[in-house]
Structure formats: structure tokens, C-alpha cells
Coordinates of C-alpha atoms and ligand atoms in Angstrom, one line a residue:
M1 CA 134.7 136.3 107.0
A2 CA 133.2 137.1 103.6
K3 CA 132.1 133.4 103.5
E4 CA 130.4 133.7 106.9
I5 CA 128.4 136.8 105.8
C6 CA 127.4 135.1 102.6
A7 CA 126.2 132.1 104.6
R8 CA 124.2 134.4 107.0
V9 CA 122.6 136.3 104.1
F10 CA 121.8 133.0 102.5
A11 CA 120.2 131.7 105.7
I12 CA 118.0 134.9 106.0
V13 CA 116.9 134.5 102.4
L14 CA 116.0 130.9 103.0
A15 CA 114.0 131.8 106.1
L16 CA 112.1 134.5 104.1
I17 CA 111.3 132.0 101.4
S18 CA 110.0 129.5 103.8
A19 CA 108.0 132.1 105.7
V20 CA 106.4 133.0 102.3
T21 CA 105.7 129.4 101.5
L22 CA 104.2 129.0 105.0
R23 CA 101.8 131.9 104.5
A24 CA 100.9 130.7 101.0
A25 CA 100.6 127.1 102.3
E26 CA 98.1 125.0 100.5
P27 CA 96.0 123.1 102.9
A28 CA 97.0 119.5 103.5
D29 CA 94.8 116.6 102.6
I30 CA 95.9 114.9 105.9
L31 CA 97.6 116.4 108.9
F32 CA 99.2 113.9 111.4
L33 CA 99.5 115.7 114.7
N34 CA 101.0 114.7 118.1
G35 CA 103.4 112.2 116.7
N36 CA 106.8 111.0 117.9
V37 CA 108.3 111.2 114.4
Y38 CA 111.7 109.9 113.6
T39 CA 112.4 111.3 110.1
V40 CA 115.8 109.8 109.3
N41 CA 116.5 113.3 107.8
Q42 CA 119.7 114.5 109.4
R43 CA 118.7 118.2 109.0
Q44 CA 115.5 117.6 111.0
P45 CA 115.7 114.3 112.8
H46 CA 112.6 114.6 115.0
A47 CA 109.2 116.2 114.6
E48 CA 105.6 116.2 115.9
A49 CA 103.5 116.7 112.8
I50 CA 103.4 115.7 109.2
G51 CA 101.4 117.3 106.4
V52 CA 100.5 115.3 103.3
K53 CA 99.1 116.6 100.0
G54 CA 98.3 114.0 97.4
E55 CA 100.9 111.4 97.5
R56 CA 103.7 113.5 99.0
V57 CA 104.8 115.1 102.2
T58 CA 104.4 118.9 102.3
F59 CA 105.2 119.7 105.9
V60 CA 107.3 118.2 108.7
G61 CA 107.6 120.1 112.0
S62 CA 105.8 121.2 115.2
N63 CA 102.1 120.9 116.0
A64 CA 101.9 124.7 116.1
D65 CA 103.5 125.3 112.7
A66 CA 101.3 122.5 111.2
Q67 CA 98.2 124.6 111.8
Q68 CA 99.1 126.7 108.7
F69 CA 98.3 123.7 106.6
R70 CA 94.9 123.0 108.2
G71 CA 92.1 123.8 105.7
D72 CA 88.4 123.1 105.7
S73 CA 88.7 119.7 104.1
T74 CA 91.9 118.6 105.9
R75 CA 91.6 115.3 107.6
V76 CA 93.3 115.6 111.0
I77 CA 94.7 112.4 112.6
D78 CA 95.8 112.6 116.2
L79 CA 98.6 110.2 116.7
A80 CA 98.4 110.5 120.4
G81 CA 102.2 110.3 120.9
K82 CA 102.6 107.2 118.7
T83 CA 105.9 106.7 116.9
V84 CA 106.2 107.3 113.2
V85 CA 109.1 106.2 111.0
P86 CA 109.6 106.4 107.3
G87 CA 107.8 103.5 105.6
F88 CA 109.7 100.4 106.1
T89 CA 111.2 98.6 103.1
D90 CA 112.1 94.9 103.1
S91 CA 115.2 95.0 100.9
H92 CA 115.0 91.2 100.2
C93 CA 112.1 88.9 100.3
H94 CA 110.0 86.7 98.0
I95 CA 106.5 88.0 97.8
F96 CA 104.9 85.0 96.1
G97 CA 106.6 82.6 98.6
I98 CA 105.3 84.7 101.5
G99 CA 101.7 84.2 100.2
E100 CA 102.3 80.6 99.5
R101 CA 103.5 79.9 103.0
E102 CA 100.2 81.3 104.3
M103 CA 98.2 79.1 101.8
N104 CA 100.2 75.8 101.9
L105 CA 101.3 73.3 104.5
N106 CA 103.4 75.5 106.8
L107 CA 106.0 73.5 108.6
E108 CA 107.5 76.4 110.6
G109 CA 108.0 75.8 114.2
T110 CA 108.2 72.0 114.1
T111 CA 110.4 71.2 117.0
T112 CA 111.0 67.5 116.5
L113 CA 111.0 65.0 113.7
K114 CA 107.9 63.4 115.3
D115 CA 106.1 66.8 115.3
F116 CA 107.1 67.4 111.7
L117 CA 105.8 64.0 110.6
A118 CA 102.5 64.5 112.5
K119 CA 101.9 67.8 110.7
V120 CA 102.6 66.1 107.3
G121 CA 100.4 63.1 108.3
E122 CA 97.5 65.4 109.0
R123 CA 97.8 66.8 105.5
V124 CA 98.1 63.3 104.0
A125 CA 94.8 62.3 105.7
Q126 CA 93.0 65.2 103.9
T127 CA 94.5 64.5 100.5
E128 CA 93.4 62.2 97.8
H129 CA 95.7 59.3 96.9
G130 CA 98.2 60.1 94.2
K131 CA 97.9 63.9 94.7
W132 CA 101.1 65.8 95.5
I133 CA 101.7 67.2 98.9
T134 CA 104.0 70.2 99.1
G135 CA 105.0 72.4 102.0
R136 CA 107.7 74.5 103.4
G137 CA 109.3 75.8 106.5
W138 CA 110.9 72.9 108.4
I139 CA 114.4 73.2 109.8
E140 CA 116.2 70.4 111.5
T141 CA 118.9 72.4 113.3
F142 CA 116.6 72.7 116.3
W143 CA 115.6 69.0 116.4
K144 CA 117.3 66.5 118.6
P145 CA 119.3 65.1 117.0
P146 CA 119.6 67.8 114.4
Q147 CA 119.4 65.3 111.4
F148 CA 117.7 65.7 108.0
P149 CA 114.5 63.7 107.6
T150 CA 114.7 60.8 105.1
R151 CA 112.3 59.5 102.5
A152 CA 111.9 56.4 104.7
D153 CA 110.4 58.6 107.4
L154 CA 107.9 60.1 104.9
D155 CA 107.2 56.7 103.2
K156 CA 105.8 55.4 106.6
I157 CA 103.1 58.2 106.7
A158 CA 102.7 58.9 103.0
P159 CA 103.0 55.7 101.0
E160 CA 100.5 56.7 98.3
N161 CA 101.2 60.4 97.7
P162 CA 104.2 62.0 96.3
V163 CA 105.6 64.4 99.0
F164 CA 108.0 67.3 98.5
L165 CA 108.8 69.5 101.5
T166 CA 111.1 72.5 101.2
R167 CA 113.5 73.4 104.1
A168 CA 112.9 76.9 105.5
D169 CA 115.9 78.4 103.6
G170 CA 114.6 77.1 100.3
H171 CA 118.0 75.6 99.6
A172 CA 117.0 72.0 100.3
A173 CA 114.0 69.7 100.2
I174 CA 113.0 66.2 101.3
A175 CA 111.1 64.0 98.8
N176 CA 109.5 60.6 99.6
S177 CA 109.9 57.5 97.4
A178 CA 106.8 58.2 95.4
A179 CA 108.1 61.6 94.4
L180 CA 111.6 60.3 93.6
K181 CA 110.0 57.6 91.4
I182 CA 108.0 60.2 89.4
A183 CA 111.3 62.2 89.0
A184 CA 113.2 59.0 88.1
V185 CA 115.8 59.8 90.7
T186 CA 117.8 56.6 91.5
R187 CA 121.1 55.5 92.9
D188 CA 122.5 56.1 89.4
T189 CA 121.4 59.7 89.0
P190 CA 124.4 62.0 89.0
D191 CA 124.5 65.3 91.0
P192 CA 123.4 68.1 88.7
F193 CA 125.7 71.2 88.5
G194 CA 125.2 73.3 91.6
G195 CA 123.3 70.7 93.5
K196 CA 123.5 67.4 95.5
I197 CA 121.5 64.3 95.8
L198 CA 122.3 63.0 99.3
K199 CA 122.9 59.2 99.4
D200 CA 123.1 56.8 102.2
K201 CA 126.1 54.4 102.9
H202 CA 124.6 51.9 100.4
G203 CA 124.5 54.6 97.7
E204 CA 120.7 54.9 97.7
P205 CA 119.1 58.5 97.7
T206 CA 118.0 59.5 101.1
G207 CA 115.3 61.8 99.7
M208 CA 117.3 65.0 100.6
L209 CA 117.9 67.2 97.6
L210 CA 120.2 70.2 97.9
D211 CA 120.0 73.4 95.8
K212 CA 119.7 72.6 92.1
A213 CA 119.0 68.9 92.7
Q214 CA 115.6 70.1 94.0
D215 CA 114.6 70.9 90.4
L216 CA 114.7 67.2 89.5
V217 CA 111.5 66.7 91.6
D218 CA 110.2 70.2 91.6
S219 CA 109.9 70.3 87.8
K220 CA 107.5 67.3 88.0
I221 CA 105.0 68.9 90.4
P222 CA 102.1 70.3 88.4
P223 CA 102.6 74.1 88.5
P224 CA 100.1 76.2 90.4
S225 CA 97.5 77.9 88.1
D226 CA 97.8 81.6 87.4
T227 CA 94.8 82.1 89.6
D228 CA 96.6 80.3 92.5
R229 CA 99.8 82.2 91.9
E230 CA 97.9 85.6 91.8
Q231 CA 96.2 84.7 95.0
A232 CA 99.6 83.9 96.6
L233 CA 100.8 87.3 95.5
L234 CA 97.8 89.1 96.9
V235 CA 97.8 87.2 100.2
G236 CA 101.5 88.1 100.5
V237 CA 100.9 91.8 99.8
K238 CA 98.1 92.0 102.3
R239 CA 100.3 90.5 105.0
E240 CA 103.2 92.8 104.2
I241 CA 101.1 96.0 104.5
E242 CA 99.6 94.8 107.8
L243 CA 103.1 94.3 109.1
G244 CA 104.1 97.9 108.3
W245 CA 106.1 97.4 105.1
C246 CA 105.5 100.1 102.5
E247 CA 107.9 98.6 99.9
I248 CA 109.3 95.2 99.3
Q249 CA 112.2 94.4 97.0
N250 CA 111.3 91.1 95.4
A251 CA 114.6 89.1 95.1
G252 CA 113.9 87.3 91.8
S253 CA 111.1 86.5 89.4
E254 CA 110.5 84.5 86.2
L255 CA 108.5 85.8 83.3
P256 CA 105.1 84.2 84.3
D257 CA 105.2 85.9 87.7
Q258 CA 106.2 89.2 86.1
A259 CA 103.0 88.9 84.0
I260 CA 100.9 88.2 87.1
L261 CA 102.5 91.2 88.8
G262 CA 101.8 93.5 85.8
R263 CA 98.2 92.4 85.6
A264 CA 97.6 92.8 89.3
F265 CA 99.0 96.4 89.2
E266 CA 96.9 97.2 86.1
A267 CA 93.8 96.0 87.9
N268 CA 94.7 98.2 90.8
K269 CA 94.9 95.3 93.2
I270 CA 98.2 96.1 94.8
K271 CA 98.9 99.1 97.1
L272 CA 102.4 97.9 98.2
R273 CA 105.4 99.3 96.4
I274 CA 107.3 96.5 94.7
Y275 CA 110.9 96.7 93.4
N276 CA 111.2 93.6 91.3
A277 CA 114.3 91.6 90.2
A278 CA 114.4 89.2 87.3
Y279 CA 116.3 85.9 87.8
G280 CA 119.3 85.5 85.6
P281 CA 121.0 84.2 83.6
G282 CA 118.0 82.9 81.6
E283 CA 114.9 84.1 79.9
A284 CA 113.8 86.7 82.5
A285 CA 117.2 88.4 82.5
R286 CA 117.4 88.3 78.7
Q287 CA 114.1 90.1 78.4
L288 CA 115.1 92.7 81.0
L289 CA 118.3 93.4 79.1
D290 CA 116.4 93.6 75.8
I291 CA 113.5 95.8 76.8
G292 CA 115.3 97.8 79.6
P293 CA 114.2 98.9 83.0
T294 CA 110.6 99.8 84.1
V295 CA 110.9 102.6 86.6
N296 CA 108.2 104.2 88.8
A297 CA 105.3 102.6 86.9
F298 CA 101.8 102.7 88.4
A299 CA 102.5 106.0 90.3
H300 CA 105.8 104.9 91.8
H301 CA 104.5 101.5 92.8
F302 CA 106.5 99.2 90.5
T303 CA 110.1 99.2 89.3
Q304 CA 112.0 96.5 87.6
R305 CA 115.6 97.2 86.8
T306 CA 117.6 94.4 88.5
I307 CA 118.9 91.0 87.6
K308 CA 119.1 88.5 90.5
V309 CA 121.8 85.9 90.4
V310 CA 121.9 83.0 92.9
F311 CA 125.6 82.2 93.2
D312 CA 125.9 79.5 96.0
G313 CA 123.8 77.5 98.4
A314 CA 123.1 78.1 102.0
L315 CA 125.0 77.5 105.2
G316 CA 122.6 75.1 106.9
S317 CA 122.7 72.5 104.1
R318 CA 126.4 73.1 103.6
G319 CA 125.9 74.5 100.1
A320 CA 127.4 77.9 100.8
A321 CA 130.7 78.1 98.9
L322 CA 133.6 78.4 101.4
L323 CA 137.3 79.1 100.9
A324 CA 138.2 76.2 103.2
P325 CA 136.2 73.0 104.1
Y326 CA 133.3 73.0 106.5
S327 CA 134.4 72.5 110.1
D328 CA 131.8 69.8 110.7
K329 CA 132.3 68.0 107.3
R330 CA 135.9 68.3 106.1
D331 CA 135.2 66.6 102.7
T332 CA 133.2 69.5 101.4
S333 CA 133.5 73.3 101.1
G334 CA 130.2 73.9 99.3
Y335 CA 129.6 74.8 95.8
L336 CA 128.9 77.7 93.4
T337 CA 125.5 77.4 91.6
Q338 CA 126.6 79.5 88.5
K339 CA 129.6 79.3 86.4
P340 CA 131.6 82.6 86.6
E341 CA 132.4 82.5 82.8
E342 CA 128.7 82.5 82.1
L343 CA 128.1 85.6 84.2
R344 CA 130.8 87.7 82.7
P345 CA 129.1 88.7 79.4
M346 CA 125.8 89.3 81.2
F347 CA 127.4 91.6 83.8
E348 CA 129.1 93.7 81.1
E349 CA 125.9 94.0 79.1
A350 CA 124.0 95.0 82.3
L351 CA 126.4 97.8 82.9
R352 CA 126.1 99.1 79.4
R353 CA 122.3 99.0 79.5
G354 CA 121.9 100.5 83.0
I355 CA 120.6 97.3 84.7
Q356 CA 121.4 96.7 88.3
V357 CA 122.8 93.3 89.4
E358 CA 122.2 91.7 92.8
T359 CA 123.8 88.4 93.6
H360 CA 123.0 85.9 96.4
A361 CA 126.4 85.0 98.0
I362 CA 126.6 83.4 101.4
G363 CA 130.0 81.7 101.7
D364 CA 133.3 83.6 101.8
R365 CA 134.3 82.0 98.5
A366 CA 131.1 83.0 96.8
N367 CA 131.5 86.5 98.2
R368 CA 135.1 86.9 97.1
T369 CA 134.4 85.5 93.6
I370 CA 131.4 87.7 93.0
L371 CA 133.3 90.8 94.1
D372 CA 136.0 89.7 91.7
L373 CA 133.5 89.4 88.9
Y374 CA 131.8 92.7 89.7
E375 CA 135.3 94.4 89.7
Q376 CA 136.2 92.8 86.4
A377 CA 133.0 94.0 84.9
F378 CA 133.5 97.5 86.2
N379 CA 137.0 97.6 84.7
A380 CA 135.8 96.1 81.4
V381 CA 133.0 98.7 81.1
P382 CA 134.3 102.0 82.4
A383 CA 131.9 104.6 83.7
A384 CA 131.8 106.5 80.4
A385 CA 130.6 103.4 78.6
R386 CA 127.8 102.7 81.2
K387 CA 124.3 103.9 81.1
I388 CA 124.5 104.6 84.9
A389 CA 128.0 105.6 86.0
A390 CA 127.5 104.4 89.6
P391 CA 125.6 101.2 89.1
R392 CA 124.9 100.4 92.8
W393 CA 125.3 96.6 92.4
R394 CA 124.4 94.6 95.4
V395 CA 125.5 91.4 97.1
E396 CA 122.5 89.7 98.8
H397 CA 123.2 88.2 102.2
A398 CA 127.0 88.8 102.2
Q399 CA 127.0 86.5 105.1
I400 CA 130.5 85.1 105.6
L401 CA 133.3 87.4 104.6
S402 CA 137.0 87.0 104.7
A403 CA 138.6 90.0 106.5
E404 CA 140.3 91.2 103.4
D405 CA 137.1 91.3 101.4
I406 CA 135.2 93.5 103.9
P407 CA 136.7 96.8 102.6
R408 CA 136.0 95.9 99.0
F409 CA 132.3 96.7 99.3
A410 CA 132.9 100.4 100.0
K411 CA 135.8 100.5 97.6
L412 CA 133.7 99.1 94.7
G413 CA 130.5 100.9 95.7
V414 CA 128.8 97.5 96.2
I415 CA 125.9 97.5 98.6
A416 CA 125.6 94.7 101.2
S417 CA 122.0 93.6 101.3
M418 CA 121.7 91.8 104.6
Q419 CA 119.1 90.1 106.8
P420 CA 119.6 90.6 110.5
S421 CA 117.3 87.7 111.4
H422 CA 119.6 85.3 109.5
A423 CA 122.3 86.0 112.1
I424 CA 120.1 85.2 115.1
S425 CA 118.7 82.1 113.4
D426 CA 122.0 80.8 112.0
L427 CA 124.4 81.6 114.8
F428 CA 123.0 78.5 116.6
F429 CA 124.6 76.2 114.1
A430 CA 127.1 78.5 112.3
P431 CA 129.9 77.8 114.9
A432 CA 129.7 74.1 114.1
R433 CA 129.7 74.7 110.3
L434 CA 132.5 77.3 110.3
G435 CA 134.5 77.0 113.5
I436 CA 134.9 79.9 115.9
Q437 CA 137.6 81.7 113.8
R438 CA 135.6 82.2 110.7
L439 CA 132.7 83.8 112.7
A440 CA 134.8 87.0 112.9
G441 CA 133.6 87.9 109.4
A442 CA 130.1 86.4 109.7
Y443 CA 127.1 88.8 109.6
A444 CA 129.7 91.5 110.1
W445 CA 127.4 94.5 110.0
K446 CA 129.5 96.9 112.1
S447 CA 132.7 96.0 110.3
L448 CA 131.0 96.8 107.0
I449 CA 129.6 100.1 108.2
K450 CA 133.0 101.1 109.6
S451 CA 134.6 100.3 106.3
G452 CA 132.2 102.8 104.6
A453 CA 129.9 100.3 103.0
T454 CA 126.1 100.8 102.7
I455 CA 124.0 98.1 104.2
C456 CA 120.3 97.7 103.4
A457 CA 118.3 95.3 105.5
G458 CA 115.6 92.8 104.7
S459 CA 114.1 89.6 105.9
D460 CA 114.4 87.0 103.1
A461 CA 110.8 85.9 104.0
P462 CA 109.5 83.2 103.7
V463 CA 113.0 82.0 104.7
E464 CA 112.5 84.0 107.9
R465 CA 109.2 85.3 109.4
G466 CA 109.5 88.6 107.5
E467 CA 108.5 91.0 110.3
P468 CA 110.1 94.5 110.5
M469 CA 110.3 94.3 114.3
I470 CA 112.2 91.0 114.2
E471 CA 114.7 92.5 111.8
F472 CA 115.1 95.7 113.8
Y473 CA 115.6 93.8 117.0
A474 CA 118.0 91.3 115.5
A475 CA 120.2 94.2 114.2
V476 CA 120.4 96.1 117.4
A477 CA 120.3 93.2 119.9
R478 CA 122.1 90.4 118.0
K479 CA 120.5 88.0 120.4
S480 CA 118.0 85.2 119.8
I481 CA 114.3 86.0 120.2
K482 CA 114.6 84.6 123.7
G483 CA 117.5 87.0 124.5
E484 CA 120.3 84.5 124.3
Q485 CA 123.8 85.2 123.0
R486 CA 126.4 82.5 122.8
E487 CA 130.1 82.1 122.2
G488 CA 131.1 83.4 118.7
W489 CA 128.0 85.6 118.3
H490 CA 130.2 88.8 118.2
P491 CA 128.0 91.2 120.1
E492 CA 130.3 94.1 118.8
Q493 CA 128.8 93.6 115.3
A494 CA 125.3 94.8 116.5
V495 CA 124.4 98.2 115.1
T496 CA 122.9 101.3 116.8
R497 CA 119.1 101.9 116.6
D498 CA 119.8 104.8 114.2
E499 CA 121.8 102.6 111.9
A500 CA 119.1 99.8 112.0
L501 CA 116.4 102.3 111.2
K502 CA 118.4 103.6 108.3
M503 CA 119.1 100.1 107.0
L504 CA 115.3 99.5 106.8
T505 CA 114.5 102.9 105.2
L506 CA 117.0 105.3 103.6
N507 CA 119.6 102.7 102.8
A508 CA 116.9 100.4 101.3
A509 CA 115.8 103.4 99.2
Y510 CA 119.4 104.1 98.1
A511 CA 119.8 100.4 97.1
A512 CA 116.9 100.9 94.7
F513 CA 117.9 104.4 93.4
E514 CA 114.9 105.8 95.2
E515 CA 116.5 108.0 97.9
N516 CA 115.1 111.2 96.3
D517 CA 111.5 109.9 96.7
K518 CA 111.7 107.7 99.7
G519 CA 113.6 106.7 102.8
T520 CA 113.1 109.8 105.0
I521 CA 110.1 111.9 106.1
E522 CA 110.6 115.3 104.5
P523 CA 108.8 117.7 102.3
G524 CA 108.8 116.6 98.7
K525 CA 109.1 112.9 99.3
L526 CA 106.4 110.3 98.9
A527 CA 104.2 110.1 102.0
D528 CA 105.2 106.5 103.1
L529 CA 104.9 106.1 106.8
T530 CA 104.9 103.3 109.3
V531 CA 103.1 104.1 112.6
L532 CA 104.3 101.9 115.6
S533 CA 102.7 101.0 118.9
A534 CA 105.9 101.9 120.9
D535 CA 109.1 104.0 120.6
I536 CA 111.5 101.5 119.2
M537 CA 114.3 104.0 119.5
K538 CA 114.1 104.0 123.3
I539 CA 112.3 101.0 124.7
A540 CA 114.1 98.0 126.2
E541 CA 115.2 95.4 123.6
P542 CA 112.6 92.7 124.4
E543 CA 109.9 95.3 124.1
I544 CA 110.8 95.8 120.4
L545 CA 109.5 92.3 119.6
K546 CA 106.2 93.2 121.2
T547 CA 105.8 96.4 119.1
R548 CA 103.2 96.3 116.4
S549 CA 102.6 98.3 113.3
I550 CA 99.3 100.1 113.9
M551 CA 99.0 102.1 110.6
T552 CA 100.6 101.9 107.2
V553 CA 100.5 104.9 104.9
I554 CA 101.7 104.5 101.3
G555 CA 101.7 107.6 99.0
G556 CA 99.5 109.5 101.4
E557 CA 96.9 106.8 101.5
I558 CA 96.1 105.0 104.7
V559 CA 96.3 101.4 103.4
F560 CA 96.1 99.7 106.8
S561 CA 95.0 100.8 110.2
R562 CA 94.5 98.6 113.2
E563 CA 91.5 100.4 114.5
Ligands
LIG1 ZN1 116.2 85.2 99.1

């Protein structure tokens, strides 16, 4: 009883305080009215109006109450019933690669080997003899037959130019004979650790290089100039803002790219928020450990506090490390691309210094081993010895999980950073690679949520298209873009629209220690908003894919508007 009275008195006091603040309300810089606002704030899930002052939200509520914030110089924007969500965050993408895809030979959507060779041929015709031809985006799983291209295919159309073309997933590439020659890759070249040089039945390289074997050729390609690299960054940033992303979490960078990022922010060329990871182990991780995190630089636009480890290959090229052999190639179970004993000391140091770790793990063996390594590090460096007691380490992709490993994410406080679009691309070939049984723990969003784990969502662009509506659709429909769903797709693993929205907003913020500033629309938080052409919480599934971002607001600034 006493408790109840206390609660009531408290509520009255709160109401009085808010009435006072309302009367003393400072006029907003911008008032958004007549919106269909999904706030992702449990205490006030839906609203009509948003007030913004400077870079932050000062009001969320009804059109009528919003009038209190209307001053002489307030800009009023009539949303005309349009849907507003907290600014979308892509929790995992590669911003330089996104720009490069726009600038280079883009092989996405090639439906046959012939089509692929025709596109490459066009580029060869425009390129001087001897100059490198590079490109990305092909994927043979949809070709008939679904076979890797060979160097012989490329030699026919490009006898004079070295050619190196990366598969969409970035985990494999095809090189022609001229490129292999420059890299001195022959029948006698051994597989490097964490990679494979595919060879034909006579022992000759086919031109296909998997994971770390790609470096043999890649390291011989003249690197892009800093100017080209900066242009790729800026092209990528522009594209992201137009798609409605307010923040991207860049899943790995080396020191030269970090310098380019820093200069671009200093010159005020980037409006997008970037949460940047440094690749490790290696130079970039070493420097991050030494100088420590950069948090909320350039007015909350740039944070760097994470080491990104790539721990295995990908499923398509059979590089993902599995506990049992591939169902369609019994002589391999994939491979790890880092040695666990080399990660242990880095992980412990990261905990001591308050550095987050995120690790790419696709296969069930990679996932189990990385959870083991995280757990060992957490035990070796107890909370009291850490700079941040709850370190929010992440597993990127967490794609194929053994049933007994699913509950370990919640138990260890490890975040699963997943890409809904990977499921709807991969599920066409995953049954062949894994067999029907193992699919039970593949892209297991719902099981992870039920176990109490936090999932943040991203696109892994340029591996996938990198569009928020594709990710949202994939998460809620778990059907191909054409609406198909086949045996082994586990429709029960689809998530609700509320869950999907949270994965792209609040959970993404949590995965970056940013939930006090971002992830919901509520007073006090940064005014990051994505305005959409349709109500994605209600429309039919296929309509989601037709929905477009029509306005992007970052820190109270309208950085993109379709009108
Ligand atoms: Zn990635």
C-alpha cells in the first residue's frame, strides 16, 4: 500500500516537472509533424511529432503538444503521414568496398559464365595491354552448372592483361594466367595457412584462390592511390546516406584507411556516423591497443574501439570451418584463418585495455572455437581487471551454430552480429553444403533471441547489396527476394517486425556502447531519423522491398531528402 502511494506521488511529481518543462520549452530548431513515428522506445512506442534542437531530440509526442516547441525560427516539416524510425545502423559492412563496387567493374547479377565473361571482355576492350583488370561481385551458385570459372576461361578473353576478380563474398577470387605468372603461382606453390590454391586433376592451378591464397596475387596489384581510396570512401558514404543509413559499423580497417578516414572527417567531408574496427592481429590492432579507443570524435561521428578478427572462410567456397565434413565434399571441413594460440594474448590485452573484439565466424567449428576463446579470456581477465566490466564482444555472422552453442551467446554476454540477407542468399546452396540436419542451427535468429542473446543486424555490403529494406525484409520474411522458401529454410527462425527494427536500431547501438545516445527516438538522444515511403511495420512483405528512404536526418541535420 505504502509503495503504491509512493508510486502515485512520484507520478504526480513527474507530471508536474514535465508540465513545467513544457511551459518553459525552448523552441525547437525543427519540428516534424504528422508523422507515423515508431520510436523503439518501450515507454512511448508511437508518436506523431518530433522536436529537434541542435543535434538532439527534445520532444516526442502528439502534434498538439508539439506546438509548445514552435518558435519564430522553428522550421516545420510536414511528414504527411510518412513513417519515421530511429536512424538505421548497418552493424556490419565495408565502407571502402561499397564505394569501390560502384567505381570498379561490378560483376553482380551475372547469371551465366557467358554473361560474366562478356562483362569482363567489355572491360578488357577498354583497357591498355598489360594493365590490371580487377572487379568484384560474381557468384557462381546461380549459374548453370554452378561451377567456379577457371583461368582458361579468362585467358581466352584476356590474354594480355592480368585479371583478378573477387567473388561476391570476398572469400575467393579468380585469376587468369597472366596474373598467376606475375604472382609466381605454379603447380608447386603450397597452400598458405588459411587459404587454398585450387588445382585441377593434373595438379595445375585452376586460377581459383580461396581466402588467404588470394593475397598471393592481390599483393602484386598496384594499390589504389590515397586519392582513389578516399573517393571510394566518399562514394560509399553518399550511397549509404541515400539509402537511409545513419551509422555504419565498418568491419575492419588497416592503418592507411584509418588515416584516410581521419582526414576526411577533419575536412568535414563525412556526415555519416562511422564505428570503425581495426583488423587484428597485426599493425592496426597493435596501434589500437597502444593508443586506446577513440570515442565520439567529430561530434559523435567517429568511434574506433574494436578489433576485427577473421577466423574462418565462407560457406560458398567451402572455407567456413565446420565440425564435420561438407556434405557435398566429404574430404574437407573448411579451415580456420587464425591460429587460436596467437589470439589468446591479444584477447586478454584487449579486455585489460577496454577494447572490444568482433570476430568473423561462419562455420559451427569457428563459432564454437571463438566462443571457447572468448570464455577463456573472460576467465583469465576477471571483471575487476578489465577496463570495461561487460565488454560486449561480438561474433560477426554467427551463421552455423551447433545446438549446444546457441545458449552460450547469452550466457557469455556475446552479441551475435548477423546479416539477414546472407540467409536468403545462402539458403539456396546451404542445404547442399551442410545437409538438411545442420540447417537447424543456421541463421538461427529466433533461437538466439529466445535464448536471451542480443542480435544486431547488418548487410555485410559489398558482399550483399547493403540496403536496409532488403535486410528488414529478409529478417521478417526469410524468403528470397522473389518470395520463395524451400525445404530447410526454417521459416520459424524469421523474426517479428518489432524485433527486426530493433536489430537495425537499438541493438546495433547497444553493440557499439551507444544506446544512451542512439537507437530510439526519445528526448535527449541524438536526432538520427530515417523517413520511409511506406509503413514497414504494417504493409505486406513484398511491399517492404519497394519501400524507399525519403529522408535521412543525422544529428538534427537533414543530410538527404528525395525532394
Ligand atoms: Zn564482412
